XYZ file of C-alpha atoms in Angstrom:
440
model
C 9.040 28.473 -12.091
C 9.857 31.912 -13.470
C 11.203 33.099 -10.108
C 13.439 30.070 -9.686
C 14.755 30.470 -13.243
C 15.564 34.157 -12.784
C 17.425 33.494 -9.555
C 19.350 30.643 -11.177
C 20.431 32.904 -14.015
C 21.797 35.434 -11.536
C 24.523 32.898 -10.719
C 24.956 31.734 -14.312
C 22.989 28.482 -14.028
C 20.647 27.454 -16.825
C 19.598 23.842 -16.219
C 17.163 22.802 -13.506
C 16.726 19.206 -12.329
C 12.995 19.402 -11.698
C 10.049 19.406 -11.356
C 9.312 15.951 -9.968
C 6.326 14.507 -11.827
C 5.956 11.237 -9.948
C 2.520 10.614 -8.468
C 2.310 11.097 -4.722
C 1.144 7.995 -2.900
C 0.507 6.809 0.606
C 3.622 4.668 0.943
C 6.107 7.000 -0.759
C 7.357 8.308 2.550
C 11.045 8.474 1.699
C 10.388 11.036 -1.034
C 7.108 12.506 0.225
C 8.173 16.155 0.218
C 9.184 15.892 -3.456
C 5.812 14.691 -4.693
C 3.410 17.190 -6.228
C -0.040 15.645 -5.865
C -2.124 12.505 -5.682
C -4.311 14.029 -8.395
C -2.966 13.364 -11.902
C -4.679 16.326 -13.577
C -3.485 18.741 -10.884
C 0.034 17.355 -11.045
C 0.230 17.887 -14.818
C -1.310 21.358 -14.619
C 1.155 22.543 -11.965
C 4.157 20.915 -13.624
C 3.371 22.397 -17.049
C 3.015 25.858 -15.528
C 6.293 25.460 -13.664
C 8.103 24.301 -16.808
C 6.642 27.172 -18.832
C 7.767 29.732 -16.260
C 11.293 28.324 -16.115
C 11.936 27.750 -19.807
C 10.510 31.138 -20.856
C 13.144 32.663 -18.597
C 16.135 30.904 -20.097
C 16.395 27.804 -17.921
C 15.928 24.272 -19.238
C 14.111 21.797 -17.010
C 14.627 18.075 -16.534
C 11.356 16.478 -15.467
C 11.979 13.556 -13.148
C 12.173 10.766 -12.355
C 11.514 8.522 -15.342
C 10.028 5.906 -15.312
C 8.495 6.941 -11.958
C 7.986 5.268 -8.620
C 5.936 2.466 -7.141
C 2.681 2.890 -5.236
C 3.720 0.451 -2.516
C 7.504 0.785 -2.214
C 8.326 3.238 0.580
C 12.129 2.965 0.236
C 14.484 5.672 -0.990
C 15.672 4.775 -4.529
C 18.972 6.596 -3.873
C 19.758 3.973 -1.243
C 17.742 0.808 -1.899
C 17.084 -1.178 -5.104
C 13.464 -0.080 -5.572
C 11.101 -1.699 -8.063
C 8.027 -0.528 -9.986
C 5.495 -3.322 -9.525
C 2.969 -2.000 -12.086
C 2.341 -3.879 -15.294
C 2.645 -1.966 -18.568
C -1.073 -1.235 -18.843
C -1.296 0.243 -15.342
C 1.893 2.254 -15.872
C 0.621 3.771 -19.118
C -2.691 4.626 -17.450
C -1.012 6.489 -14.583
C 2.666 7.501 -14.667
C 3.125 6.942 -18.389
C 0.214 9.223 -19.181
C 1.722 12.019 -17.086
C 5.119 11.668 -18.746
C 3.556 11.610 -22.220
C 1.681 14.860 -21.554
C 4.792 16.541 -20.193
C 6.943 15.384 -23.129
C 4.356 16.537 -25.656
C 4.361 19.968 -24.000
C 7.989 20.343 -25.078
C 10.224 19.760 -22.038
C 13.939 20.056 -22.789
C 15.194 17.068 -20.809
C 14.204 14.057 -18.739
C 16.058 12.610 -15.751
C 16.121 8.813 -15.477
C 16.330 7.159 -12.066
C 17.730 3.803 -10.946
C 14.394 2.190 -10.041
C 13.858 -1.141 -11.800
C 10.803 -1.682 -14.030
C 10.636 -5.455 -14.662
C 7.394 -5.208 -16.668
C 9.522 -3.572 -19.376
C 12.940 -5.125 -18.670
C 13.265 -8.104 -16.323
C 17.009 -8.576 -16.871
C 18.755 -9.605 -13.635
C 22.231 -8.272 -12.780
C 24.057 -9.473 -9.672
C 20.789 -10.692 -8.170
C 18.846 -7.468 -8.844
C 16.550 -6.338 -11.632
C 18.406 -3.997 -13.974
C 18.046 -0.310 -12.970
C 16.009 1.764 -15.424
C 19.014 4.010 -16.109
C 21.042 1.052 -17.428
C 18.279 -0.489 -19.533
C 18.121 0.145 -23.290
C 14.563 -1.216 -23.318
C 13.518 1.480 -20.836
C 15.623 4.512 -21.906
C 15.803 4.044 -25.689
C 12.793 1.889 -26.552
C 10.262 3.236 -24.028
C 11.332 6.856 -23.456
C 12.853 7.809 -26.785
C 10.763 5.373 -28.811
C 7.247 4.810 -27.462
C 7.044 8.211 -25.723
C 8.749 9.970 -28.629
C 11.137 12.025 -26.509
C 13.737 13.787 -28.671
C 15.376 15.938 -25.989
C 18.274 15.277 -23.605
C 18.216 12.253 -21.296
C 20.265 12.653 -18.109
C 20.819 10.066 -15.412
C 20.261 10.636 -11.753
C 23.593 10.705 -9.890
C 25.418 7.451 -10.528
C 26.923 7.564 -7.029
C 24.157 5.193 -6.029
C 24.565 1.798 -4.372
C 21.504 0.627 -6.309
C 23.391 1.110 -9.563
C 26.925 0.279 -8.484
C 26.065 -3.137 -6.995
C 24.668 -4.306 -10.350
C 27.997 -4.086 -12.184
C 31.380 -5.731 -11.746
C 33.281 -2.515 -12.498
C 32.739 1.202 -13.048
C 33.887 0.784 -16.672
C 31.148 -1.774 -17.272
C 28.567 0.489 -15.614
C 29.499 3.555 -17.706
C 29.345 1.600 -20.950
C 25.911 0.223 -20.028
C 24.605 3.715 -19.181
C 25.732 5.188 -22.502
C 24.458 2.243 -24.532
C 21.122 2.397 -22.714
C 20.548 5.791 -24.338
C 21.538 8.318 -21.683
C 22.977 11.505 -23.190
C 24.491 12.954 -20.009
C 25.725 11.000 -17.007
C 25.431 12.879 -13.712
C 27.674 12.498 -10.675
C 30.482 10.805 -12.563
C 34.265 10.741 -11.908
C 37.354 12.383 -13.508
C 38.453 9.610 -15.879
C 34.937 8.706 -17.076
C 35.505 10.534 -20.374
C 38.636 8.502 -21.055
C 36.776 5.274 -20.299
C 33.951 6.173 -22.695
C 36.382 7.252 -25.434
C 38.305 4.001 -25.111
C 35.045 2.012 -25.251
C 34.097 3.781 -28.504
C 37.504 3.074 -30.054
C 37.221 -0.572 -29.011
C 33.738 -0.859 -30.505
C 31.982 -1.354 -27.163
C 29.936 1.829 -27.681
C 28.706 2.709 -31.206
C 29.996 6.070 -32.436
C 26.458 6.824 -33.599
C 25.340 6.719 -29.952
C 27.829 9.502 -29.103
C 26.739 11.519 -32.164
C 23.091 11.249 -31.127
C 23.857 12.403 -27.571
C 25.887 15.366 -28.854
C 23.136 16.475 -31.244
C 20.528 16.386 -28.482
C 22.739 18.420 -26.132
C 23.561 20.981 -28.829
C 19.868 21.389 -29.679
C 19.065 22.090 -26.022
C 21.863 24.668 -25.809
C 20.631 26.323 -28.993
C 17.080 26.422 -27.591
C 18.437 28.290 -24.556
C 20.228 30.773 -26.818
C 23.671 29.833 -25.520
C 25.270 30.267 -28.958
C 24.018 33.838 -29.382
C 26.685 36.508 -29.008
C 24.346 38.854 -27.154
C 23.266 36.410 -24.448
C 21.545 38.550 -21.837
C 21.981 37.670 -18.178
C 19.553 39.321 -15.800
C 21.360 41.600 -13.379
C 18.619 43.312 -11.379
C 19.120 41.278 -8.231
C 16.929 43.421 -6.002
C 13.902 43.323 -8.317
C 14.156 39.549 -8.738
C 14.437 39.002 -4.987
C 11.370 41.151 -4.336
C 9.404 39.311 -7.040
C 10.306 35.949 -5.492
C 9.264 37.134 -2.045
C 5.920 38.366 -3.378
C 5.202 35.083 -5.156
C 6.308 33.073 -2.105
C 3.976 35.092 0.108
C 1.047 34.514 -2.239
C 1.772 30.789 -2.319
C 2.238 30.594 1.465
C -1.172 32.134 2.102
C -2.747 29.382 -0.009
C -0.533 26.635 1.375
C -0.793 26.619 5.154
C -3.463 24.116 6.153
C -5.469 23.779 9.322
C -5.572 19.992 9.579
C -7.578 19.834 12.790
C -9.127 22.189 15.366
C -11.585 20.080 17.305
C -11.503 22.435 20.299
C -12.081 25.615 18.240
C -8.898 27.140 19.637
C -8.128 29.207 16.548
C -7.813 32.047 16.062
C -6.211 33.003 19.382
C -6.636 36.552 20.685
C -3.127 37.864 21.333
C -4.511 40.143 24.027
C -5.297 37.028 26.084
C -1.772 35.617 25.789
C 1.109 36.962 27.861
C 3.591 34.095 27.471
C 4.110 31.400 24.853
C 6.612 28.547 24.475
C 7.832 27.057 21.188
C 8.983 23.458 21.695
C 10.652 22.122 18.553
C 11.663 18.586 17.581
C 14.135 17.977 14.761
C 17.370 16.182 13.919
C 18.857 19.321 12.350
C 19.832 22.635 13.884
C 19.035 24.445 10.627
C 15.491 24.933 11.925
C 16.633 26.905 14.985
C 17.084 30.230 13.174
C 13.540 29.924 11.849
C 12.231 29.246 15.337
C 13.811 32.572 16.251
C 11.966 34.111 13.316
C 8.680 32.600 14.506
C 9.376 33.947 17.982
C 9.912 37.444 16.575
C 6.680 37.260 14.567
C 4.704 36.256 17.655
C 6.366 38.900 19.821
C 5.180 41.576 17.374
C 1.759 40.824 18.849
C 2.886 41.677 22.362
C 3.491 38.093 23.529
C 6.637 37.045 25.414
C 8.058 33.874 23.794
C 10.523 31.194 24.921
C 12.099 28.539 22.684
C 13.272 25.120 23.811
C 14.487 21.975 22.073
C 12.283 19.001 23.024
C 10.610 18.130 26.285
C 12.481 15.294 27.975
C 10.365 14.289 30.963
C 6.988 14.859 32.635
C 8.467 17.443 35.039
C 9.734 19.409 32.065
C 6.214 19.358 30.642
C 4.803 20.576 33.953
C 7.185 23.545 33.850
C 6.290 24.431 30.250
C 2.598 24.218 31.103
C 2.975 26.414 34.190
C 4.991 29.064 32.340
C 2.883 29.280 29.168
C -0.465 30.662 28.111
C 0.121 29.081 24.684
C 2.313 26.119 23.680
C 3.444 25.429 20.097
C 4.917 21.996 19.322
C 6.861 22.326 16.062
C 8.225 19.254 14.261
C 10.574 19.581 11.295
C 11.121 16.302 9.469
C 12.013 15.757 5.805
C 13.615 12.688 4.170
C 17.106 14.220 4.334
C 17.057 14.751 8.126
C 17.891 11.965 8.741
C 18.297 10.420 5.292
C 15.646 7.927 4.270
C 12.178 7.362 5.710
C 10.969 10.620 7.320
C 10.590 10.328 11.039
C 12.234 11.294 14.294
C 14.153 8.870 16.455
C 15.877 8.502 19.796
C 15.553 11.389 22.216
C 13.745 13.511 19.625
C 11.001 10.940 19.331
C 10.971 10.029 23.027
C 10.040 13.567 23.964
C 6.927 13.420 21.805
C 5.231 11.111 24.303
C 4.965 14.063 26.685
C 3.498 16.539 24.210
C -0.094 17.545 24.931
C 0.017 15.584 28.218
C -0.656 18.854 30.024
C -2.150 22.099 28.781
C -3.752 20.417 25.783
C -6.439 23.080 25.487
C -3.781 25.738 24.907
C -1.459 23.655 22.700
C -1.026 23.611 18.919
C 0.932 21.056 16.859
C 2.750 22.277 13.742
C 4.539 20.331 10.999
C 7.091 22.261 8.955
C 7.940 19.441 6.579
C 6.541 15.925 6.161
C 2.748 16.430 6.058
C 1.688 13.299 7.951
C 3.289 14.078 11.323
C -0.139 14.503 12.886
C -1.209 11.048 11.747
C 2.121 9.320 12.424
C 3.299 10.937 15.632
C 1.141 13.641 17.214
C -2.324 12.143 16.895
C -3.251 13.367 20.370
C -3.145 16.998 19.192
C -6.569 18.614 19.067
C -5.302 21.535 16.999
C -2.792 20.943 14.214
C -1.381 22.993 11.332
C 0.615 21.850 8.283
C 3.101 24.453 7.071
C 5.128 22.266 4.614
C 8.345 24.289 4.965
C 10.094 26.912 7.047
C 10.510 29.928 4.775
C 9.877 33.365 6.251
C 6.656 33.684 4.263
C 5.294 30.349 5.475
C 6.103 31.178 9.105
C 4.487 34.615 8.786
C 1.320 32.984 7.431
C 1.334 30.311 10.133
C 1.492 32.979 12.851
C -1.334 34.908 11.168
C -3.432 31.747 11.182
C -2.846 31.302 14.923
C -3.582 34.878 15.996
C -6.383 37.287 15.241
C -4.907 39.614 12.630
C -6.623 42.539 10.963
C -4.251 42.302 7.984
C -5.984 39.107 6.821
C -9.405 39.585 5.311
C -12.124 37.277 6.545
C -12.395 35.419 3.238
C -8.628 34.797 3.189
C -8.688 33.498 6.724
C -11.522 31.107 5.936
C -9.622 29.878 2.898
C -6.548 29.155 4.999
C -8.374 27.601 7.919
C -10.343 24.795 6.333
C -10.298 21.422 8.063
C -9.711 18.484 5.751
C -10.007 15.733 8.335
C -6.293 15.185 8.123
C -6.216 14.997 4.311
C -3.993 17.424 2.448
C -1.768 17.673 -0.595
C 1.410 19.710 -0.959
C 3.633 20.666 -3.856
C 7.352 21.269 -3.497
C 9.252 22.505 -6.543
C 12.802 23.572 -5.634
C 11.777 25.278 -2.424
C 8.625 26.915 -3.770
C 5.638 25.358 -2.084
C 2.019 25.373 -3.181
C -1.039 23.681 -1.770
C -4.521 22.932 -2.869
C -7.031 21.483 -0.467
C -8.449 18.007 -0.832
C -12.162 17.937 -1.487
C -14.349 17.803 1.613
């Protein structure tokens, strides 16, 4: 949290939309890489630490997304009209309890999403339950009232079909958002201010509602010291970058998880490997540069490495097998590539049917994003590693896990390489990734 805040301040930014404090759950695939943990206590502990690090370094946080998500709805709330199915009692016991702890710890702001929560407000608009962001019962009565939040409430981007389809016009939508109790509306349009001003003059929005929003925003700015004449912006770019790299390395070494190694392949002795092939599957080319980085890390160990995108047919697999002493199948999938439910499709997915069909005893599966690729797609892998991202530090650690390396002490290696029978939990806060193993 401190590292992210310091880097934000280098470019003059002082408000962070995160961390995400929704509970991770089995069906939350569309947002899986945003979730922190299935464990409530761990989630709160990590989130509080992150908030503390950020806000002590001059950056306000907006915990998100109030009022949370549903345990059984796998859809992306930015696209589909999602619904929280919990009753009030269940919500207070789980998500509500997390939000209450975070609010009581003194967070500066809360981001409200467009997921409906009919147990609190079952109003129907245009055939859909009212989105939380447009509901006064949810934003004002529940968040500001029952949870006692006195900071700034900001909406998730209003450029959302879930929200737009519930209102006859943008004017009507803006008025509803302000009257619901939101203090800042994100992702709006140029004449929104004029619309809100006109609504106040016409009595459609109480002036007191505007006054309340302004006071909350001014208090947050004062808390950040933005009114002080001697506002200090950190300028030591090099020191901050080195600090971030050091923290990222420490996190990476605790994050990379050996999901499965039923054939006891790891660690591999580099002296026994002359050639290796990295076969990657992804819908985005942004991963290619990091495959080059992985190649370079492996080649430091005296191994000749080839990279190829997919395997497209059995003959292709025969060639890879014949040319390689070690084969790495790398899959990079997150909800944004492609947007929505994480998975790979078309030719990317078709090629996966050939993976491990030959040379299985010298093959390793690796996920660099969505942590359930082994379960969903590459279940025939006998050795599988979850990396959770593709930063330099994570790739360096992944390569160390694969090869015998004297730089890693035995106790560190054992910590990294613990099989969890496919169970793992990852934390992603604005690109910084942490992991703690599930209990055996």
